[in-house]
mmCIF file of C-alpha atoms in Angstrom:
data_model
loop_
_atom_site.group_PDB
_atom_site.id
_atom_site.type_symbol
_atom_site.label_atom_id
_atom_site.label_comp_id
_atom_site.label_asym_id
_atom_site.label_seq_id
_atom_site.Cartn_x
_atom_site.Cartn_y
_atom_site.Cartn_z
ATOM 1 C CA UNK C 1234 40.150 63.045 -51.161
ATOM 2 C CA UNK C 1235 38.875 61.430 -48.428
ATOM 3 C CA UNK C 1236 36.865 58.364 -47.727
ATOM 4 C CA UNK C 1237 32.952 58.232 -49.152
ATOM 5 C CA UNK C 1238 30.344 58.329 -46.373
ATOM 6 C CA UNK C 1239 27.079 56.723 -47.202
ATOM 7 C CA UNK C 1240 24.060 58.186 -45.164
ATOM 8 C CA UNK C 1241 20.887 56.203 -44.714
ATOM 9 C CA UNK C 1242 17.461 57.182 -43.887
ATOM 10 C CA UNK C 1243 17.106 55.390 -40.703
ATOM 11 C CA UNK C 1244 13.714 56.082 -40.440
ATOM 12 C CA UNK C 1245 12.881 53.475 -43.454
ATOM 13 C CA UNK C 1246 14.956 50.788 -41.582
ATOM 14 C CA UNK C 1247 13.043 51.543 -38.539
ATOM 15 C CA UNK C 1248 9.455 51.430 -40.465
ATOM 16 C CA UNK C 1249 10.378 47.846 -41.884
ATOM 17 C CA UNK C 1250 11.154 46.576 -38.355
ATOM 18 C CA UNK C 1251 8.342 47.923 -36.675
ATOM 19 C CA UNK C 1252 6.361 46.368 -39.381
ATOM 20 C CA UNK C 1253 7.677 43.070 -39.016
ATOM 21 C CA UNK C 1254 7.070 43.238 -35.111
ATOM 22 C CA UNK C 1255 3.207 44.096 -35.839
ATOM 23 C CA UNK C 1256 3.036 41.082 -38.076
ATOM 24 C CA UNK C 1257 4.830 38.646 -35.335
ATOM 25 C CA UNK C 1258 2.274 39.978 -32.734
ATOM 26 C CA UNK C 1259 -0.661 39.548 -34.639
ATOM 27 C CA UNK C 1260 0.771 36.089 -35.533
ATOM 28 C CA UNK C 1261 1.032 35.167 -32.045
ATOM 29 C CA UNK C 1262 -2.523 36.746 -31.052
ATOM 30 C CA UNK C 1263 -4.232 34.711 -33.806
ATOM 31 C CA UNK C 1264 -2.124 31.534 -32.306
ATOM 32 C CA UNK C 1265 -3.478 32.250 -28.913
ATOM 33 C CA UNK C 1266 -6.930 32.436 -29.630
ATOM 34 C CA UNK C 1267 -7.018 29.417 -31.492
ATOM 35 C CA UNK C 1268 -5.455 27.402 -28.791
ATOM 36 C CA UNK C 1269 -7.938 28.798 -26.174
ATOM 37 C CA UNK C 1270 -10.890 27.952 -29.049
ATOM 38 C CA UNK C 1271 -9.354 24.566 -29.219
ATOM 39 C CA UNK C 1272 -8.949 23.819 -25.242
ATOM 40 C CA UNK C 1273 -12.186 24.789 -24.783
ATOM 41 C CA UNK C 1274 -13.725 22.813 -27.132
ATOM 42 C CA UNK C 1275 -11.253 19.593 -25.647
ATOM 43 C CA UNK C 1276 -12.620 20.709 -22.215
ATOM 44 C CA UNK C 1277 -16.691 21.024 -23.104
ATOM 45 C CA UNK C 1278 -16.147 17.100 -24.899
ATOM 46 C CA UNK C 1279 -14.587 15.807 -21.915
ATOM 47 C CA UNK C 1280 -17.157 17.434 -19.628
ATOM 48 C CA UNK C 1281 -19.780 15.866 -21.829
ATOM 49 C CA UNK C 1282 -18.173 12.710 -21.488
ATOM 50 C CA UNK C 1283 -17.774 12.791 -17.819
ATOM 51 C CA UNK C 1284 -21.194 13.615 -17.435
ATOM 52 C CA UNK C 1285 -22.509 10.729 -19.786
ATOM 53 C CA UNK C 1286 -20.092 8.374 -17.690
ATOM 54 C CA UNK C 1287 -21.627 9.497 -14.443
ATOM 55 C CA UNK C 1288 -24.992 8.724 -16.038
ATOM 56 C CA UNK C 1289 -24.286 5.213 -16.604
ATOM 57 C CA UNK C 1290 -22.531 4.674 -13.067
ATOM 58 C CA UNK C 1291 -25.559 6.565 -11.543
ATOM 59 C CA UNK C 1292 -27.867 3.663 -12.948
ATOM 60 C CA UNK C 1293 -25.349 0.910 -11.874
ATOM 61 C CA UNK C 1294 -25.777 2.344 -8.537
ATOM 62 C CA UNK C 1295 -29.393 2.124 -8.373
ATOM 63 C CA UNK C 1296 -29.298 -1.433 -9.261
ATOM 64 C CA UNK C 1297 -26.797 -2.055 -6.188
ATOM 65 C CA UNK C 1298 -29.184 0.025 -4.063
ATOM 66 C CA UNK C 1299 -26.350 1.951 -2.973
ATOM 67 C CA UNK C 1300 -28.517 4.653 -1.525
ATOM 68 C CA UNK C 1301 -29.052 2.249 1.375
ATOM 69 C CA UNK C 1302 -25.993 1.587 2.150
ATOM 70 C CA UNK C 1303 -24.101 4.701 1.123
ATOM 71 C CA UNK C 1304 -21.874 4.523 4.340
ATOM 72 C CA UNK C 1305 -20.551 1.227 3.878
ATOM 73 C CA UNK C 1306 -20.317 0.668 0.069
ATOM 74 C CA UNK C 1307 -18.662 3.030 -2.240
ATOM 75 C CA UNK C 1308 -17.356 2.521 -5.735
ATOM 76 C CA UNK C 1309 -15.105 5.728 -7.043
ATOM 77 C CA UNK C 1310 -12.137 6.605 -8.961
ATOM 78 C CA UNK C 1311 -8.815 7.167 -6.656
ATOM 79 C CA UNK C 1312 -8.147 10.392 -7.716
ATOM 80 C CA UNK C 1313 -11.890 11.754 -6.796
ATOM 81 C CA UNK C 1314 -10.679 11.390 -3.144
ATOM 82 C CA UNK C 1315 -8.496 14.395 -3.963
ATOM 83 C CA UNK C 1316 -11.277 16.135 -5.521
ATOM 84 C CA UNK C 1317 -13.504 15.763 -2.623
ATOM 85 C CA UNK C 1318 -11.024 16.469 -0.408
ATOM 86 C CA UNK C 1319 -11.099 20.049 -1.818
ATOM 87 C CA UNK C 1320 -14.679 20.566 -0.707
ATOM 88 C CA UNK C 1321 -16.328 19.133 -3.893
ATOM 89 C CA UNK C 1322 -19.220 16.804 -3.505
ATOM 90 C CA UNK C 1323 -20.150 13.919 -5.741
ATOM 91 C CA UNK C 1324 -23.297 14.197 -7.665
ATOM 92 C CA UNK C 1325 -25.293 11.531 -5.889
ATOM 93 C CA UNK C 1326 -24.946 9.682 -2.755
ATOM 94 C CA UNK C 1327 -22.908 6.481 -2.596
ATOM 95 C CA UNK C 1328 -20.860 7.060 -5.732
ATOM 96 C CA UNK C 1329 -18.148 8.993 -6.182
ATOM 97 C CA UNK C 1330 -16.182 9.345 -9.358
ATOM 98 C CA UNK C 1331 -13.410 10.939 -11.312
ATOM 99 C CA UNK C 1332 -13.262 10.307 -15.227
ATOM 100 C CA UNK C 1333 -9.438 11.426 -15.496
ATOM 101 C CA UNK C 1334 -8.411 8.269 -13.573
ATOM 102 C CA UNK C 1335 -8.863 4.762 -14.436
ATOM 103 C CA UNK C 1336 -8.435 3.105 -11.391
ATOM 104 C CA UNK C 1337 -11.905 2.297 -9.855
ATOM 105 C CA UNK C 1338 -11.766 1.218 -6.025
ATOM 106 C CA UNK C 1339 -14.435 -0.860 -4.468
ATOM 107 C CA UNK C 1340 -15.278 -0.347 -0.812
ATOM 108 C CA UNK C 1341 -17.020 -2.306 1.554
ATOM 109 C CA UNK C 1342 -17.154 -2.256 5.369
ATOM 110 C CA UNK C 1343 -20.007 -3.172 8.211
ATOM 111 C CA UNK C 1344 -20.640 -6.508 10.100
ATOM 112 C CA UNK C 1345 -23.991 -6.946 8.217
ATOM 113 C CA UNK C 1346 -22.132 -7.780 5.179
ATOM 114 C CA UNK C 1347 -21.953 -11.796 5.132
ATOM 115 C CA UNK C 1348 -21.165 -12.106 1.121
ATOM 116 C CA UNK C 1349 -20.305 -9.423 -1.742
ATOM 117 C CA UNK C 1350 -23.010 -8.193 -3.459
ATOM 118 C CA UNK C 1351 -23.998 -10.016 -6.479
ATOM 119 C CA UNK C 1352 -23.863 -7.204 -8.995
ATOM 120 C CA UNK C 1353 -20.290 -7.035 -8.537
ATOM 121 C CA UNK C 1354 -19.638 -9.704 -10.784
ATOM 122 C CA UNK C 1355 -20.151 -7.456 -13.528
ATOM 123 C CA UNK C 1356 -17.515 -4.809 -12.371
ATOM 124 C CA UNK C 1357 -14.389 -6.741 -13.488
ATOM 125 C CA UNK C 1358 -12.673 -3.450 -14.582
ATOM 126 C CA UNK C 1359 -12.055 -2.665 -10.626
ATOM 127 C CA UNK C 1360 -8.442 -2.088 -9.591
ATOM 128 C CA UNK C 1361 -8.829 -2.074 -5.938
ATOM 129 C CA UNK C 1362 -11.102 -3.731 -3.465
ATOM 130 C CA UNK C 1363 -10.888 -2.229 0.079
ATOM 131 C CA UNK C 1364 -13.111 -4.693 2.324
ATOM 132 C CA UNK C 1365 -12.807 -4.492 6.056
ATOM 133 C CA UNK C 1366 -14.800 -5.337 9.248
ATOM 134 C CA UNK C 1367 -17.244 -7.564 7.662
ATOM 135 C CA UNK C 1368 -18.467 -10.819 8.241
ATOM 136 C CA UNK C 1369 -17.408 -12.114 5.133
ATOM 137 C CA UNK C 1370 -15.329 -15.537 5.733
ATOM 138 C CA UNK C 1371 -14.535 -16.718 2.080
ATOM 139 C CA UNK C 1372 -13.693 -14.853 -1.101
ATOM 140 C CA UNK C 1373 -16.276 -15.648 -4.137
ATOM 141 C CA UNK C 1374 -14.641 -18.099 -6.845
ATOM 142 C CA UNK C 1375 -15.443 -15.314 -9.396
ATOM 143 C CA UNK C 1376 -12.837 -13.156 -8.168
ATOM 144 C CA UNK C 1377 -10.754 -14.531 -10.805
ATOM 145 C CA UNK C 1378 -12.395 -12.747 -13.679
ATOM 146 C CA UNK C 1379 -11.005 -9.518 -12.077
ATOM 147 C CA UNK C 1380 -7.593 -9.604 -13.834
ATOM 148 C CA UNK C 1381 -7.126 -5.800 -13.730
ATOM 149 C CA UNK C 1382 -6.917 -5.955 -9.736
ATOM 150 C CA UNK C 1383 -3.735 -4.452 -8.622
ATOM 151 C CA UNK C 1384 -4.683 -4.031 -4.550
ATOM 152 C CA UNK C 1385 -6.576 -6.157 -2.441
ATOM 153 C CA UNK C 1386 -7.192 -5.006 0.750
ATOM 154 C CA UNK C 1387 -8.971 -7.482 3.055
ATOM 155 C CA UNK C 1388 -8.058 -6.893 6.723
ATOM 156 C CA UNK C 1389 -10.355 -7.283 9.413
ATOM 157 C CA UNK C 1390 -12.884 -9.569 8.244
ATOM 158 C CA UNK C 1391 -13.521 -13.208 9.261
ATOM 159 C CA UNK C 1392 -12.067 -14.721 6.348
ATOM 160 C CA UNK C 1393 -11.335 -18.498 7.339
ATOM 161 C CA UNK C 1394 -10.267 -19.654 3.960
ATOM 162 C CA UNK C 1395 -8.452 -18.322 0.703
ATOM 163 C CA UNK C 1396 -9.457 -19.955 -2.222
ATOM 164 C CA UNK C 1397 -6.930 -21.221 -5.323
ATOM 165 C CA UNK C 1398 -8.433 -18.751 -7.703
ATOM 166 C CA UNK C 1399 -6.584 -15.947 -5.881
ATOM 167 C CA UNK C 1400 -3.545 -17.334 -8.275
ATOM 168 C CA UNK C 1401 -5.241 -16.457 -11.408
ATOM 169 C CA UNK C 1402 -4.884 -12.626 -10.178
ATOM 170 C CA UNK C 1403 -1.390 -12.173 -12.079
ATOM 171 C CA UNK C 1404 -1.403 -8.460 -11.931
ATOM 172 C CA UNK C 1405 -2.080 -8.308 -8.272
ATOM 173 C CA UNK C 1406 0.496 -6.193 -6.636
ATOM 174 C CA UNK C 1407 -0.607 -6.120 -2.846
ATOM 175 C CA UNK C 1408 -2.620 -8.198 -0.802
ATOM 176 C CA UNK C 1409 -3.614 -7.706 2.871
ATOM 177 C CA UNK C 1410 -5.011 -10.283 4.887
ATOM 178 C CA UNK C 1411 -4.199 -9.410 8.269
ATOM 179 C CA UNK C 1412 -6.372 -9.941 11.335
ATOM 180 C CA UNK C 1413 -8.381 -12.560 9.627
ATOM 181 C CA UNK C 1414 -8.646 -16.266 10.715
ATOM 182 C CA UNK C 1415 -6.657 -18.292 8.291
ATOM 183 C CA UNK C 1416 -4.960 -21.167 9.212
ATOM 184 C CA UNK C 1417 -3.248 -22.095 5.943
ATOM 185 C CA UNK C 1418 -2.309 -20.277 2.606
ATOM 186 C CA UNK C 1419 -2.992 -21.981 -0.823
ATOM 187 C CA UNK C 1420 0.375 -22.490 -2.846
ATOM 188 C CA UNK C 1421 -1.654 -21.058 -5.888
ATOM 189 C CA UNK C 1422 -0.549 -17.787 -4.112
ATOM 190 C CA UNK C 1423 2.629 -18.372 -5.426
ATOM 191 C CA UNK C 1424 1.454 -17.595 -9.236
ATOM 192 C CA UNK C 1425 1.050 -14.172 -8.189
ATOM 193 C CA UNK C 1426 4.355 -13.358 -9.726
ATOM 194 C CA UNK C 1427 3.678 -9.621 -9.581
ATOM 195 C CA UNK C 1428 3.250 -9.339 -5.870
ATOM 196 C CA UNK C 1429 4.981 -6.894 -4.370
ATOM 197 C CA UNK C 1430 3.467 -6.452 -0.752
ATOM 198 C CA UNK C 1431 1.931 -9.407 1.559
ATOM 199 C CA UNK C 1432 0.440 -8.778 4.697
ATOM 200 C CA UNK C 1433 -0.525 -11.639 7.039
ATOM 201 C CA UNK C 1434 -0.620 -10.244 10.253
ATOM 202 C CA UNK C 1435 -2.395 -12.216 13.313
ATOM 203 C CA UNK C 1436 -4.181 -14.677 11.850
ATOM 204 C CA UNK C 1437 -3.141 -16.669 15.051
ATOM 205 C CA UNK C 1438 -3.596 -20.253 13.624
ATOM 206 C CA UNK C 1439 -1.127 -19.474 10.644
ATOM 207 C CA UNK C 1440 2.205 -21.222 11.390
ATOM 208 C CA UNK C 1441 3.434 -22.212 7.818
ATOM 209 C CA UNK C 1442 3.816 -21.062 4.351
ATOM 210 C CA UNK C 1443 3.362 -23.125 1.351
ATOM 211 C CA UNK C 1444 7.048 -23.762 -0.920
ATOM 212 C CA UNK C 1445 5.319 -22.252 -3.950
ATOM 213 C CA UNK C 1446 5.700 -18.678 -2.174
ATOM 214 C CA UNK C 1447 9.277 -18.937 -3.461
ATOM 215 C CA UNK C 1448 8.071 -17.671 -6.883
ATOM 216 C CA UNK C 1449 7.299 -14.601 -5.347
ATOM 217 C CA UNK C 1450 10.611 -12.945 -6.633
ATOM 218 C CA UNK C 1451 9.354 -9.329 -7.057
ATOM 219 C CA UNK C 1452 7.899 -9.162 -3.496
ATOM 220 C CA UNK C 1453 9.507 -6.359 -1.470
ATOM 221 C CA UNK C 1454 7.483 -6.172 1.704
ATOM 222 C CA UNK C 1455 6.194 -9.099 4.019
ATOM 223 C CA UNK C 1456 4.755 -9.204 7.461
ATOM 224 C CA UNK C 1457 3.668 -12.437 9.178
ATOM 225 C CA UNK C 1458 3.784 -11.138 12.611
ATOM 226 C CA UNK C 1459 1.587 -12.209 15.470
ATOM 227 C CA UNK C 1460 1.249 -15.703 14.091
ATOM 228 C CA UNK C 1461 2.503 -19.323 15.241
ATOM 229 C CA UNK C 1462 5.668 -19.862 13.065
ATOM 230 C CA UNK C 1463 8.275 -21.609 14.760
ATOM 231 C CA UNK C 1464 10.972 -20.758 12.230
ATOM 232 C CA UNK C 1465 11.292 -18.458 9.352
ATOM 233 C CA UNK C 1466 9.589 -20.297 6.175
ATOM 234 C CA UNK C 1467 11.898 -22.063 3.438
ATOM 235 C CA UNK C 1468 9.909 -19.981 1.060
ATOM 236 C CA UNK C 1469 10.751 -16.770 2.561
ATOM 237 C CA UNK C 1470 14.301 -17.305 2.027
ATOM 238 C CA UNK C 1471 14.053 -17.490 -1.669
ATOM 239 C CA UNK C 1472 12.253 -14.456 -1.826
ATOM 240 C CA UNK C 1473 15.088 -12.613 -3.570
ATOM 241 C CA UNK C 1474 13.826 -9.196 -3.623
ATOM 242 C CA UNK C 1475 12.796 -8.849 -0.062
ATOM 243 C CA UNK C 1476 13.468 -5.555 1.508
ATOM 244 C CA UNK C 1477 11.253 -5.775 4.532
ATOM 245 C CA UNK C 1478 10.622 -8.781 6.630
ATOM 246 C CA UNK C 1479 8.319 -8.554 9.934
ATOM 247 C CA UNK C 1480 8.378 -11.688 11.881
ATOM 248 C CA UNK C 1481 7.944 -10.356 15.218
ATOM 249 C CA UNK C 1482 5.732 -11.741 18.116
ATOM 250 C CA UNK C 1483 5.905 -15.350 16.908
ATOM 251 C CA UNK C 1484 7.415 -18.481 18.420
ATOM 252 C CA UNK C 1485 10.869 -17.972 16.746
ATOM 253 C CA UNK C 1486 13.940 -19.574 19.103
ATOM 254 C CA UNK C 1487 16.323 -19.088 16.334
ATOM 255 C CA UNK C 1488 17.252 -17.655 12.915
ATOM 256 C CA UNK C 1489 18.306 -20.321 9.856
ATOM 257 C CA UNK C 1490 22.156 -20.116 9.532
ATOM 258 C CA UNK C 1491 21.244 -19.035 5.573
ATOM 259 C CA UNK C 1492 19.368 -16.003 6.628
ATOM 260 C CA UNK C 1493 22.169 -14.357 4.562
ATOM 261 C CA UNK C 1494 20.157 -15.581 1.578
ATOM 262 C CA UNK C 1495 18.247 -12.501 1.916
ATOM 263 C CA UNK C 1496 20.659 -10.319 0.230
ATOM 264 C CA UNK C 1497 18.295 -7.327 -0.552
ATOM 265 C CA UNK C 1498 16.902 -7.034 3.177
ATOM 266 C CA UNK C 1499 16.994 -3.692 4.562
ATOM 267 C CA UNK C 1500 14.670 -4.043 7.763
ATOM 268 C CA UNK C 1501 14.054 -6.629 9.779
ATOM 269 C CA UNK C 1502 11.688 -7.142 12.802
ATOM 270 C CA UNK C 1503 12.393 -10.063 15.415
ATOM 271 C CA UNK C 1504 11.062 -8.307 18.508
ATOM 272 C CA UNK C 1505 8.587 -10.606 20.804
ATOM 273 C CA UNK C 1506 10.004 -14.094 20.058
ATOM 274 C CA UNK C 1507 11.844 -16.299 22.095
ATOM 275 C CA UNK C 1508 15.231 -15.941 20.644
ATOM 276 C CA UNK C 1509 18.641 -15.983 22.651
ATOM 277 C CA UNK C 1510 21.004 -15.191 19.893
ATOM 278 C CA UNK C 1511 21.428 -13.837 16.675
ATOM 279 C CA UNK C 1512 23.559 -15.562 13.783
ATOM 280 C CA UNK C 1513 26.865 -14.586 12.398
ATOM 281 C CA UNK C 1514 25.284 -14.713 9.243
ATOM 282 C CA UNK C 1515 23.560 -11.461 9.659
ATOM 283 C CA UNK C 1516 26.608 -9.744 9.062
ATOM 284 C CA UNK C 1517 26.895 -10.787 5.411
ATOM 285 C CA UNK C 1518 23.426 -8.663 4.632
ATOM 286 C CA UNK C 1519 25.213 -5.720 3.442
ATOM 287 C CA UNK C 1520 22.150 -3.699 2.908
ATOM 288 C CA UNK C 1521 20.730 -4.150 6.251
ATOM 289 C CA UNK C 1522 20.200 -0.832 7.609
ATOM 290 C CA UNK C 1523 17.502 -1.690 10.625
ATOM 291 C CA UNK C 1524 16.911 -4.416 13.020
ATOM 292 C CA UNK C 1525 14.758 -4.782 16.038
ATOM 293 C CA UNK C 1526 14.663 -7.184 18.462
ATOM 294 C CA UNK C 1527 13.833 -8.161 22.253
ATOM 295 C CA UNK C 1528 16.257 -7.540 25.147
ATOM 296 C CA UNK C 1529 14.682 -9.920 27.610
ATOM 297 C CA UNK C 1530 16.368 -13.151 26.606
ATOM 298 C CA UNK C 1531 19.458 -11.946 24.261
ATOM 299 C CA UNK C 1532 22.495 -12.796 25.668
ATOM 300 C CA UNK C 1533 24.549 -13.284 22.257
ATOM 301 C CA UNK C 1534 24.830 -11.028 19.081
ATOM 302 C CA UNK C 1535 27.217 -10.175 16.602
ATOM 303 C CA UNK C 1536 29.520 -7.569 17.436
ATOM 304 C CA UNK C 1537 29.674 -6.130 13.786
ATOM 305 C CA UNK C 1538 25.826 -5.965 14.434
ATOM 306 C CA UNK C 1539 25.497 -3.893 17.243
ATOM 307 C CA UNK C 1540 28.462 -1.518 16.480
ATOM 308 C CA UNK C 1541 27.936 -0.982 12.890
ATOM 309 C CA UNK C 1542 26.977 2.902 12.106
ATOM 310 C CA UNK C 1543 25.237 1.760 9.319
ATOM 311 C CA UNK C 1544 22.854 -0.268 10.913
ATOM 312 C CA UNK C 1545 20.027 1.004 13.431
ATOM 313 C CA UNK C 1546 20.142 -1.665 16.089
ATOM 314 C CA UNK C 1547 16.916 -1.305 18.507
ATOM 315 C CA UNK C 1548 16.430 -3.450 21.400
ATOM 316 C CA UNK C 1549 13.183 -3.539 22.790
ATOM 317 C CA UNK C 1550 11.947 -4.550 26.688
ATOM 318 C CA UNK C 1551 8.455 -5.202 27.360
ATOM 319 C CA UNK C 1552 6.910 -3.266 30.211
ATOM 320 C CA UNK C 1553 5.578 -5.656 32.866
ATOM 321 C CA UNK C 1554 4.165 -3.278 35.066
ATOM 322 C CA UNK C 1555 1.084 -3.345 33.133
ATOM 323 C CA UNK C 1556 0.569 -7.332 33.222
ATOM 324 C CA UNK C 1557 -1.830 -7.409 35.799
ATOM 325 C CA UNK C 1558 -3.999 -4.857 34.159
ATOM 326 C CA UNK C 1559 -3.750 -6.529 30.839
ATOM 327 C CA UNK C 1560 -4.823 -9.819 32.230
ATOM 328 C CA UNK C 1561 -8.153 -8.448 33.234
ATOM 329 C CA UNK C 1562 -8.909 -6.809 29.988
ATOM 330 C CA UNK C 1563 -11.098 -8.412 27.301
ATOM 331 C CA UNK C 1564 -9.721 -9.936 24.036
ATOM 332 C CA UNK C 1565 -10.916 -7.544 21.793
ATOM 333 C CA UNK C 1566 -8.855 -4.651 23.976
ATOM 334 C CA UNK C 1567 -6.174 -6.763 24.152
ATOM 335 C CA UNK C 1568 -5.979 -7.248 20.177
ATOM 336 C CA UNK C 1569 -6.497 -3.482 19.764
ATOM 337 C CA UNK C 1570 -3.418 -2.669 22.203
ATOM 338 C CA UNK C 1571 -1.426 -5.060 20.160
ATOM 339 C CA UNK C 1572 -2.311 -3.464 17.046
ATOM 340 C CA UNK C 1573 -1.656 -0.001 18.412
ATOM 341 C CA UNK C 1574 1.945 -1.005 19.625
ATOM 342 C CA UNK C 1575 2.492 -2.560 16.400
ATOM 343 C CA UNK C 1576 1.708 0.877 14.742
ATOM 344 C CA UNK C 1577 3.653 2.846 17.464
ATOM 345 C CA UNK C 1578 6.743 0.358 16.407
ATOM 346 C CA UNK C 1579 6.620 1.169 12.726
ATOM 347 C CA UNK C 1580 6.349 5.045 13.478
ATOM 348 C CA UNK C 1581 9.082 4.994 15.668
ATOM 349 C CA UNK C 1582 11.289 3.244 12.889
ATOM 350 C CA UNK C 1583 10.316 5.335 10.386
ATOM 351 C CA UNK C 1584 11.266 8.479 12.190
ATOM 352 C CA UNK C 1585 14.736 6.974 12.672
ATOM 353 C CA UNK C 1586 15.609 6.541 9.018
ATOM 354 C CA UNK C 1587 16.762 9.833 8.548
ATOM 355 C CA UNK C 1588 18.728 9.970 12.105
ATOM 356 C CA UNK C 1589 22.239 9.664 12.030
ATOM 357 C CA UNK C 1590 22.072 7.658 15.433
ATOM 358 C CA UNK C 1591 19.143 5.827 17.377
ATOM 359 C CA UNK C 1592 18.484 7.729 20.561
ATOM 360 C CA UNK C 1593 18.409 6.123 23.496
ATOM 361 C CA UNK C 1594 15.830 6.703 26.253
ATOM 362 C CA UNK C 1595 13.422 5.173 29.028
ATOM 363 C CA UNK C 1596 9.707 5.642 29.243
ATOM 364 C CA UNK C 1597 6.853 3.789 30.952
ATOM 365 C CA UNK C 1598 4.601 3.674 28.438
ATOM 366 C CA UNK C 1599 4.477 0.277 26.907
ATOM 367 C CA UNK C 1600 8.145 -0.111 25.489
ATOM 368 C CA UNK C 1601 11.399 1.323 26.091
ATOM 369 C CA UNK C 1602 14.523 1.350 23.606
ATOM 370 C CA UNK C 1603 18.172 0.887 24.231
ATOM 371 C CA UNK C 1604 21.257 1.039 21.747
#
């Protein structure tokens, strides 16, 4: 007798699976509906909070009389810039805000401003100040109350003195005091131990930095170009994390023999200094990838630096054909040209970062570059 063959009714099995599938799809549909209702409720709640927040800030703007100075005085959240750039407008003049971000930014510009508005004392939640092209000569002492400050952009004002209270801003990461009238830096700035970027370009009478700035162990970027430094300050050599150093357009005649203490430095700008040689110690900077010098007086340079395939060695030459014309220009035009030249050099240097070699060419614009 052969083996028994069992025959099942497949329609029953099919019906069972179809029933399971229908139940599964039903559960998925209910879950989607639940999530959509939840998201809608959350969106309504966030929108209500946003409107309430804007209402409160609008009241503050009225107190500050922002309607009269809407083009000069702005207070907003950082990500609101993206919303406005997409064609959206703020609810009222002078105030732009996005509740999704907690980074408040304060902007002030215009020569009519000789001091900060009094009501800013209440805005200690601010994260960034952007103050430029004003007639302000001194920061207020109450700046120490702004413990959430991360960025201070204070370029192109008339600031003559930096108060010691600046050292109380322990969370500060960026400080820009370029194009002001500073002749000294307070040692208390060294207490800003989280500072990562410091710009002091063209203060003209600045010739030294306090030793206390040695404490800036997190500093990555330092620009002290266009001042009166005759040597690299001792404190700079102790900034152990420094990656970008610009000391161009000063009175440096030589680099210190212990320049190799800057073990992390990657970019070094030395152009427009009366230097005639580069020390051998530069060869010990294993992370150095770019160095910019002036070529007029330079007669001695380490071969390892000039010929290293890992270092972009840029030698700049001034174009003296325009000297007579420059002498007849006003000081303001001259300063603008110097700033434009600096921006050009930085943009050019940035463009070289991804190139394997430095292109060699000659131009009649303002500078020429040679390998």
